[in-house]
């Protein structure tokens, strides 16, 4: 709620609950174009009744009559409406956009992934069912995800091949969940963390708002200044070292009719289908990191990867290695588990330092981070883990 609205109620603490509730109801809803005119007319009617009553009533009982409270309410609402129209609240635009998002039903949008390896973004067409299932199409490949964000089906239109994924492990906590921007914004509330001003997006004048899920997971939400329609959502919380610099969601179409079969977890008719190897049980962050690094160094002759967030090197190494499918699945699963953790860590609170190091070399820190209790923890090149001091961290940097 806008500060001037808060100031209004704080200076009118003597309002009876019904009057205060009515004022807040007015403030929380979009204002019809004729609202002020109608309130003016009602206020004038009440004023005329009041004048007639004064001539025939005992002045001592005049202010205790129920209808005079209605006049007070009309005056209050009129003042609030006038202030709102003269000083429109951009935060209210954000609240209305989020409310529409909550009631979006089935919808579609376009996602653009901006990467450092090419000039044009990678384009993904996304369909979202009423129950939260998602269908994503990118470069001829289709993936179907359940409402928790877990991949359940992937298929290639050109090759007519499909891979069915069984439900994975139960997710331990919120940091393990896929980063579903829709659910994050729906549950955020009506007030953004920061207003970003205005920007023209494809010919539309838009108001910008910043939403911080965590200090590192930041969304920029752009809303049409005239209609309060959601125009664009940007996610700028990619982990350090990722080739993806940002993700942009746009071209929203809400409350559309989508065929339920588009979200089936079964392979399409005529496709050659295989069952994906079952992923290993979820481990805590440190143990997942250790297993992923062990898997990589086993295949690389003891050398650590350049990055744990840019997976191109990992994919090439595993493709060129004579490795069992189960082991490849385990390494990939452990690596994939790291992404949600890294996304929600403040970028100043962790770093991978294993590039150029080897298991056979001098014992050295290959990764450090601050845990939720702000304790410094480190993974070493011999795959041991321990707490470290600020002095030891300075030496690493």
Short mmCIF file of C-alpha atoms in Angstrom, two decimals:
data_model
loop_
_atom_site.label_atom_id
_atom_site.label_comp_id
_atom_site.label_asym_id
_atom_site.label_seq_id
_atom_site.Cartn_x
_atom_site.Cartn_y
_atom_site.Cartn_z
CA UNK A 1 0.00 0.00 0.00
CA UNK A 2 1.24 3.46 -0.86
CA UNK A 3 2.75 5.52 1.99
CA UNK A 4 0.22 8.32 1.57
CA UNK A 5 -2.53 5.76 2.12
CA UNK A 6 -0.82 4.65 5.34
CA UNK A 7 -0.56 8.27 6.43
CA UNK A 8 -4.29 8.70 5.86
CA UNK A 9 -5.33 5.89 8.17
CA UNK A 10 -2.73 6.67 10.81
CA UNK A 11 -4.15 10.19 11.13
CA UNK A 12 -7.73 8.89 11.38
CA UNK A 13 -7.44 6.31 14.15
CA UNK A 14 -10.88 7.33 15.43
CA UNK A 15 -12.64 5.85 12.39
CA UNK A 16 -15.03 3.10 13.37
CA UNK A 17 -14.09 -0.35 12.03
CA UNK A 18 -16.81 -0.31 9.36
CA UNK A 19 -15.66 3.06 8.05
CA UNK A 20 -12.00 2.09 8.08
CA UNK A 21 -12.76 -1.19 6.29
CA UNK A 22 -14.73 0.65 3.64
CA UNK A 23 -11.91 3.11 3.02
CA UNK A 24 -9.36 0.30 2.69
CA UNK A 25 -11.71 -1.55 0.34
CA UNK A 26 -11.81 1.47 -1.92
CA UNK A 27 -8.04 1.81 -1.83
CA UNK A 28 -7.41 -1.83 -2.68
CA UNK A 29 -9.59 -1.99 -5.80
CA UNK A 30 -9.08 -0.49 -9.27
CA UNK A 31 -10.92 2.83 -9.50
CA UNK A 32 -13.75 3.13 -12.05
CA UNK A 33 -13.55 6.21 -14.23
CA UNK A 34 -16.76 7.69 -12.77
CA UNK A 35 -15.90 6.90 -9.13
CA UNK A 36 -15.21 10.46 -8.00
CA UNK A 37 -18.33 11.82 -9.75
CA UNK A 38 -20.53 9.25 -8.02
CA UNK A 39 -18.99 9.88 -4.60
CA UNK A 40 -19.41 13.64 -5.06
CA UNK A 41 -23.09 13.18 -5.85
CA UNK A 42 -23.61 10.94 -2.82
CA UNK A 43 -21.76 13.36 -0.56
CA UNK A 44 -23.90 16.31 -1.78
CA UNK A 45 -27.08 14.34 -1.15
CA UNK A 46 -25.99 13.53 2.38
CA UNK A 47 -24.96 17.15 2.96
CA UNK A 48 -28.42 18.41 1.94
CA UNK A 49 -30.06 15.89 4.24
CA UNK A 50 -27.80 17.02 7.03
CA UNK A 51 -28.77 20.69 6.60
CA UNK A 52 -32.49 19.88 6.66
CA UNK A 53 -32.04 17.78 9.77
CA UNK A 54 -30.15 20.51 11.63
CA UNK A 55 -33.16 22.80 11.33
CA UNK A 56 -35.48 20.24 12.95
CA UNK A 57 -33.21 18.29 15.29
CA UNK A 58 -31.65 18.73 18.64
CA UNK A 59 -28.05 19.81 17.89
CA UNK A 60 -26.81 17.71 20.80
CA UNK A 61 -28.06 14.46 19.21
CA UNK A 62 -27.30 15.42 15.61
CA UNK A 63 -23.77 13.92 15.44
CA UNK A 64 -24.85 10.62 16.97
CA UNK A 65 -27.21 9.67 14.15
CA UNK A 66 -26.19 6.65 11.98
CA UNK A 67 -26.59 8.46 8.68
CA UNK A 68 -24.12 11.19 9.64
CA UNK A 69 -21.51 8.43 9.88
CA UNK A 70 -22.29 7.64 6.27
CA UNK A 71 -21.61 11.26 5.41
CA UNK A 72 -18.29 10.99 7.21
CA UNK A 73 -17.52 7.87 5.23
CA UNK A 74 -18.40 9.61 1.97
CA UNK A 75 -16.13 12.51 2.85
CA UNK A 76 -13.30 10.13 3.76
CA UNK A 77 -13.67 8.15 0.57
CA UNK A 78 -13.87 11.32 -1.48
CA UNK A 79 -10.62 12.58 0.02
CA UNK A 80 -8.91 9.24 -0.54
CA UNK A 81 -10.17 8.95 -4.11
CA UNK A 82 -9.08 12.48 -4.88
CA UNK A 83 -5.59 11.88 -3.52
CA UNK A 84 -5.32 8.62 -5.40
CA UNK A 85 -6.33 10.17 -8.70
CA UNK A 86 -4.03 13.16 -8.29
CA UNK A 87 -1.09 11.06 -7.11
CA UNK A 88 -1.47 7.62 -8.75
CA UNK A 89 0.36 4.78 -7.00
CA UNK A 90 2.65 2.79 -9.26
CA UNK A 91 2.82 0.11 -6.56
CA UNK A 92 -0.90 -0.38 -7.08
CA UNK A 93 -0.11 -1.25 -10.70
CA UNK A 94 2.24 -3.95 -9.44
CA UNK A 95 -0.42 -5.31 -7.07
CA UNK A 96 -2.99 -5.49 -9.86
CA UNK A 97 -0.53 -7.24 -12.20
CA UNK A 98 0.26 -9.85 -9.54
CA UNK A 99 -3.44 -10.36 -8.82
CA UNK A 100 -4.09 -11.01 -12.51
CA UNK A 101 -1.20 -13.45 -12.52
CA UNK A 102 -2.82 -15.36 -9.65
CA UNK A 103 -6.00 -15.68 -11.70
CA UNK A 104 -4.25 -16.40 -15.00
CA UNK A 105 -5.64 -19.92 -15.50
CA UNK A 106 -3.92 -21.68 -18.37
CA UNK A 107 -1.56 -19.39 -20.25
CA UNK A 108 1.35 -19.18 -22.67
CA UNK A 109 4.42 -17.00 -22.96
CA UNK A 110 7.82 -16.78 -24.60
CA UNK A 111 11.10 -17.16 -22.69
CA UNK A 112 14.38 -15.76 -24.02
CA UNK A 113 17.68 -17.05 -22.64
CA UNK A 114 20.57 -14.66 -23.17
CA UNK A 115 23.90 -16.48 -23.29
CA UNK A 116 27.49 -15.33 -23.63
CA UNK A 117 28.21 -17.73 -26.49
CA UNK A 118 25.91 -16.15 -29.08
CA UNK A 119 24.41 -12.80 -30.00
CA UNK A 120 20.77 -13.81 -30.32
CA UNK A 121 18.91 -15.27 -27.34
CA UNK A 122 17.65 -18.84 -27.27
CA UNK A 123 13.87 -18.81 -27.66
CA UNK A 124 11.58 -21.13 -25.71
CA UNK A 125 7.81 -21.40 -26.19
CA UNK A 126 6.12 -22.17 -22.86
CA UNK A 127 2.60 -23.43 -22.18
CA UNK A 128 1.31 -23.61 -18.59
CA UNK A 129 -1.72 -25.74 -17.66
CA UNK A 130 -4.27 -24.85 -14.98
CA UNK A 131 -2.66 -27.30 -12.56
CA UNK A 132 0.87 -25.90 -13.02
CA UNK A 133 2.27 -28.44 -15.50
CA UNK A 134 4.51 -26.88 -18.15
CA UNK A 135 5.34 -27.70 -21.76
CA UNK A 136 8.51 -26.12 -23.17
CA UNK A 137 9.58 -26.21 -26.82
CA UNK A 138 13.14 -25.27 -27.75
CA UNK A 139 15.08 -26.03 -30.95
CA UNK A 140 12.71 -28.82 -31.93
CA UNK A 141 12.82 -30.52 -28.53
CA UNK A 142 9.84 -30.64 -26.17
CA UNK A 143 9.94 -31.14 -22.41
CA UNK A 144 6.99 -31.68 -20.07
CA UNK A 145 7.37 -30.75 -16.39
CA UNK A 146 5.04 -31.51 -13.51
CA UNK A 147 3.71 -28.85 -11.14
CA UNK A 148 6.82 -29.07 -8.93
CA UNK A 149 9.10 -28.34 -11.89
CA UNK A 150 10.42 -31.89 -12.29
CA UNK A 151 11.07 -33.12 -15.83
CA UNK A 152 8.69 -35.98 -16.69
CA UNK A 153 8.95 -36.33 -20.47
CA UNK A 154 11.35 -35.16 -23.19
CA UNK A 155 10.99 -35.89 -26.89
CA UNK A 156 12.55 -34.90 -30.21
CA UNK A 157 10.09 -34.14 -33.01
CA UNK A 158 12.64 -34.77 -35.78
CA UNK A 159 13.94 -38.12 -34.52
CA UNK A 160 10.60 -39.33 -33.15
CA UNK A 161 12.33 -40.40 -29.95
CA UNK A 162 11.17 -39.83 -26.37
CA UNK A 163 12.54 -40.30 -22.87
CA UNK A 164 10.15 -40.81 -19.96
CA UNK A 165 11.36 -39.64 -16.54
CA UNK A 166 9.92 -41.14 -13.39
CA UNK A 167 9.16 -38.78 -10.48
CA UNK A 168 12.38 -37.89 -8.71
CA UNK A 169 13.24 -37.70 -5.05
CA UNK A 170 11.06 -35.83 -2.62
CA UNK A 171 12.40 -32.32 -2.32
CA UNK A 172 14.00 -31.52 1.01
CA UNK A 173 13.37 -27.80 1.23
CA UNK A 174 12.50 -24.73 -0.79
CA UNK A 175 16.05 -24.23 -2.06
CA UNK A 176 15.90 -27.62 -3.80
CA UNK A 177 12.86 -26.73 -5.87
CA UNK A 178 13.08 -25.57 -9.44
CA UNK A 179 13.01 -21.79 -9.67
CA UNK A 180 9.45 -21.28 -10.86
CA UNK A 181 9.14 -17.56 -11.35
CA UNK A 182 5.36 -17.74 -11.49
CA UNK A 183 4.97 -19.27 -8.04
CA UNK A 184 7.58 -16.93 -6.59
CA UNK A 185 5.72 -13.84 -7.79
CA UNK A 186 2.28 -15.17 -6.88
CA UNK A 187 3.30 -15.64 -3.26
CA UNK A 188 5.31 -12.43 -2.99
CA UNK A 189 2.58 -9.99 -2.02
CA UNK A 190 1.35 -6.68 -3.32
CA UNK A 191 4.38 -4.49 -2.69
CA UNK A 192 7.67 -4.68 -4.63
CA UNK A 193 11.07 -4.13 -3.07
CA UNK A 194 11.91 -1.26 -5.39
CA UNK A 195 10.41 0.83 -8.19
CA UNK A 196 12.53 0.93 -11.33
CA UNK A 197 10.89 3.85 -13.10
CA UNK A 198 9.57 3.70 -16.64
CA UNK A 199 10.72 2.05 -19.85
CA UNK A 200 9.23 1.64 -23.30
CA UNK A 201 8.94 -2.03 -24.29
CA UNK A 202 7.86 -2.74 -27.86
CA UNK A 203 5.96 0.54 -28.04
CA UNK A 204 4.30 0.21 -24.61
CA UNK A 205 5.03 2.59 -21.74
CA UNK A 206 5.82 0.36 -18.78
CA UNK A 207 6.42 0.74 -15.05
CA UNK A 208 9.22 -1.37 -13.59
CA UNK A 209 9.41 -3.09 -10.21
CA UNK A 210 12.16 -5.08 -8.54
CA UNK A 211 11.37 -8.19 -6.52
CA UNK A 212 14.09 -9.87 -4.45
CA UNK A 213 13.35 -13.48 -3.59
CA UNK A 214 16.83 -13.60 -2.07
CA UNK A 215 19.68 -11.05 -2.30
CA UNK A 216 20.90 -12.86 -5.42
CA UNK A 217 17.62 -14.08 -6.96
CA UNK A 218 16.15 -10.87 -8.37
CA UNK A 219 13.20 -10.36 -10.71
CA UNK A 220 12.38 -7.22 -12.69
CA UNK A 221 8.63 -6.99 -13.40
CA UNK A 222 7.40 -4.62 -16.12
CA UNK A 223 3.74 -3.60 -16.19
CA UNK A 224 1.83 -1.61 -18.81
CA UNK A 225 1.38 1.88 -17.37
CA UNK A 226 -2.15 2.27 -18.79
CA UNK A 227 -3.68 -1.19 -18.48
CA UNK A 228 -1.63 -2.74 -15.63
CA UNK A 229 -1.09 -5.78 -17.85
CA UNK A 230 2.02 -7.86 -17.23
CA UNK A 231 4.40 -7.12 -20.12
CA UNK A 232 7.75 -8.66 -19.18
CA UNK A 233 9.50 -10.50 -16.34
CA UNK A 234 13.29 -10.69 -16.16
CA UNK A 235 15.27 -13.05 -13.95
CA UNK A 236 18.82 -11.92 -13.22
CA UNK A 237 19.97 -14.40 -10.58
CA UNK A 238 22.12 -16.79 -12.59
CA UNK A 239 24.97 -18.44 -10.65
CA UNK A 240 28.51 -17.19 -11.11
CA UNK A 241 30.21 -18.79 -14.09
CA UNK A 242 26.97 -19.57 -15.95
CA UNK A 243 26.91 -18.79 -19.67
CA UNK A 244 23.28 -17.66 -19.24
CA UNK A 245 23.27 -13.99 -18.28
CA UNK A 246 19.51 -13.50 -17.89
CA UNK A 247 16.11 -14.96 -18.67
CA UNK A 248 13.26 -12.85 -20.07
CA UNK A 249 9.59 -13.89 -20.07
CA UNK A 250 7.27 -11.95 -22.41
CA UNK A 251 4.30 -12.10 -24.82
CA UNK A 252 1.89 -13.35 -22.16
CA UNK A 253 -1.55 -14.69 -23.11
CA UNK A 254 -3.65 -15.50 -20.05
CA UNK A 255 -6.80 -17.63 -19.66
CA UNK A 256 -6.29 -19.50 -22.93
CA UNK A 257 -7.75 -22.88 -23.83
CA UNK A 258 -5.07 -25.59 -23.97
CA UNK A 259 -5.57 -29.25 -24.87
CA UNK A 260 -4.79 -31.37 -21.75
CA UNK A 261 -3.03 -33.96 -23.94
CA UNK A 262 -0.27 -31.39 -24.56
CA UNK A 263 0.85 -32.00 -20.96
CA UNK A 264 0.73 -35.80 -20.93
CA UNK A 265 3.69 -37.60 -19.32
CA UNK A 266 3.32 -40.44 -21.86
CA UNK A 267 5.40 -40.54 -25.05
CA UNK A 268 3.47 -39.44 -28.19
CA UNK A 269 2.08 -42.14 -30.46
CA UNK A 270 4.63 -43.38 -32.98
CA UNK A 271 7.67 -42.28 -30.93
CA UNK A 272 10.37 -44.70 -29.84
CA UNK A 273 10.32 -44.47 -26.05
CA UNK A 274 12.90 -45.24 -23.37
CA UNK A 275 12.79 -44.91 -19.58
CA UNK A 276 15.41 -42.58 -18.14
CA UNK A 277 17.74 -44.01 -15.54
CA UNK A 278 16.52 -43.26 -12.05
CA UNK A 279 18.32 -40.36 -10.44
CA UNK A 280 20.08 -40.93 -7.12
CA UNK A 281 18.57 -39.87 -3.85
CA UNK A 282 19.04 -36.22 -2.96
CA UNK A 283 22.06 -35.36 -0.84
CA UNK A 284 22.95 -32.18 1.08
CA UNK A 285 24.77 -29.53 -0.93
CA UNK A 286 28.32 -30.32 0.22
CA UNK A 287 27.95 -34.05 -0.41
CA UNK A 288 26.42 -33.45 -3.84
CA UNK A 289 29.33 -31.19 -4.77
CA UNK A 290 31.88 -33.77 -3.59
CA UNK A 291 30.27 -36.57 -5.62
CA UNK A 292 30.00 -34.41 -8.74
CA UNK A 293 33.66 -33.38 -8.54
CA UNK A 294 34.77 -36.94 -7.86
CA UNK A 295 32.86 -38.11 -10.91
CA UNK A 296 34.47 -35.47 -13.11
CA UNK A 297 38.04 -36.01 -11.89
CA UNK A 298 37.68 -39.79 -12.33
CA UNK A 299 37.07 -39.18 -16.02
CA UNK A 300 39.56 -36.31 -16.52
CA UNK A 301 42.64 -37.94 -15.05
CA UNK A 302 42.41 -36.01 -11.81
CA UNK A 303 41.92 -32.50 -13.23
CA UNK A 304 39.14 -30.33 -11.80
CA UNK A 305 36.62 -28.67 -14.17
CA UNK A 306 36.84 -25.01 -15.10
CA UNK A 307 33.33 -24.40 -13.79
CA UNK A 308 30.48 -26.04 -11.88
CA UNK A 309 27.81 -23.79 -13.40
CA UNK A 310 28.84 -23.98 -17.09
CA UNK A 311 28.17 -27.60 -17.95
CA UNK A 312 29.46 -27.69 -21.54
CA UNK A 313 32.82 -29.12 -20.48
CA UNK A 314 31.09 -31.78 -18.38
CA UNK A 315 28.84 -32.89 -21.24
CA UNK A 316 31.75 -33.20 -23.68
CA UNK A 317 33.88 -35.17 -21.21
CA UNK A 318 31.12 -37.66 -20.43
CA UNK A 319 30.22 -38.04 -24.13
CA UNK A 320 33.83 -38.85 -25.01
CA UNK A 321 34.33 -41.24 -22.09
CA UNK A 322 33.52 -44.93 -21.91
CA UNK A 323 31.20 -44.49 -18.96
CA UNK A 324 28.24 -46.55 -17.82
CA UNK A 325 24.83 -44.93 -18.23
CA UNK A 326 24.13 -45.25 -14.51
CA UNK A 327 27.33 -43.43 -13.57
CA UNK A 328 26.64 -40.68 -16.11
CA UNK A 329 23.18 -40.26 -14.62
CA UNK A 330 24.61 -40.02 -11.11
CA UNK A 331 27.18 -37.38 -12.06
CA UNK A 332 24.60 -35.37 -14.00
CA UNK A 333 22.12 -35.64 -11.14
CA UNK A 334 24.62 -34.41 -8.56
CA UNK A 335 25.67 -31.54 -10.82
CA UNK A 336 22.07 -30.54 -11.48
CA UNK A 337 21.33 -30.52 -7.76
CA UNK A 338 23.88 -27.73 -7.25
CA UNK A 339 22.09 -25.18 -9.42
CA UNK A 340 19.19 -24.27 -7.09
CA UNK A 341 21.58 -23.94 -4.15
CA UNK A 342 23.96 -21.67 -6.07
CA UNK A 343 21.10 -19.57 -7.42
CA UNK A 344 19.92 -18.69 -3.93
CA UNK A 345 23.36 -18.00 -2.52
CA UNK A 346 24.46 -14.35 -2.57
CA UNK A 347 27.18 -14.07 -5.20
CA UNK A 348 29.62 -12.63 -2.68
CA UNK A 349 29.13 -15.64 -0.42
CA UNK A 350 30.61 -18.40 -2.59
CA UNK A 351 33.17 -19.12 -5.29
CA UNK A 352 34.48 -22.09 -7.24
CA UNK A 353 38.28 -22.01 -7.37
CA UNK A 354 39.09 -25.44 -8.79
CA UNK A 355 40.03 -24.39 -12.34
CA UNK A 356 43.63 -25.41 -13.04
CA UNK A 357 43.89 -27.60 -9.94
CA UNK A 358 44.30 -31.38 -9.74
CA UNK A 359 43.65 -34.07 -7.16
CA UNK A 360 47.33 -35.00 -7.15
CA UNK A 361 48.52 -31.45 -6.52
CA UNK A 362 49.00 -29.57 -3.28
CA UNK A 363 45.93 -29.66 -1.05
CA UNK A 364 43.93 -26.54 -1.92
CA UNK A 365 40.45 -25.08 -1.64
CA UNK A 366 38.36 -25.74 -4.75
CA UNK A 367 35.09 -24.26 -3.43
CA UNK A 368 34.12 -22.07 -0.49
CA UNK A 369 30.85 -20.60 0.71
CA UNK A 370 29.04 -19.11 3.68
CA UNK A 371 26.28 -21.33 4.99
CA UNK A 372 22.95 -19.94 6.26
CA UNK A 373 24.57 -19.38 9.66
CA UNK A 374 27.27 -17.31 7.87
CA UNK A 375 29.99 -19.82 8.75
CA UNK A 376 32.77 -20.16 6.17
CA UNK A 377 32.98 -23.68 4.75
CA UNK A 378 35.39 -25.07 2.17
CA UNK A 379 35.74 -28.13 -0.07
CA UNK A 380 39.37 -29.13 -0.65
CA UNK A 381 41.07 -30.84 -3.58
CA UNK A 382 41.37 -34.05 -1.55
CA UNK A 383 37.55 -34.01 -1.18
CA UNK A 384 37.57 -33.16 2.50
CA UNK A 385 35.33 -30.48 3.95
CA UNK A 386 35.95 -28.16 6.88
CA UNK A 387 35.24 -24.72 8.26
CA UNK A 388 37.83 -22.04 7.46
CA UNK A 389 38.75 -18.65 8.86
CA UNK A 390 38.49 -15.26 7.22
CA UNK A 391 42.31 -15.24 6.95
CA UNK A 392 42.28 -18.50 5.00
CA UNK A 393 39.62 -17.05 2.70
CA UNK A 394 41.76 -13.97 1.97
CA UNK A 395 44.59 -16.28 0.91
CA UNK A 396 42.27 -18.08 -1.52
CA UNK A 397 41.13 -14.81 -3.07
#
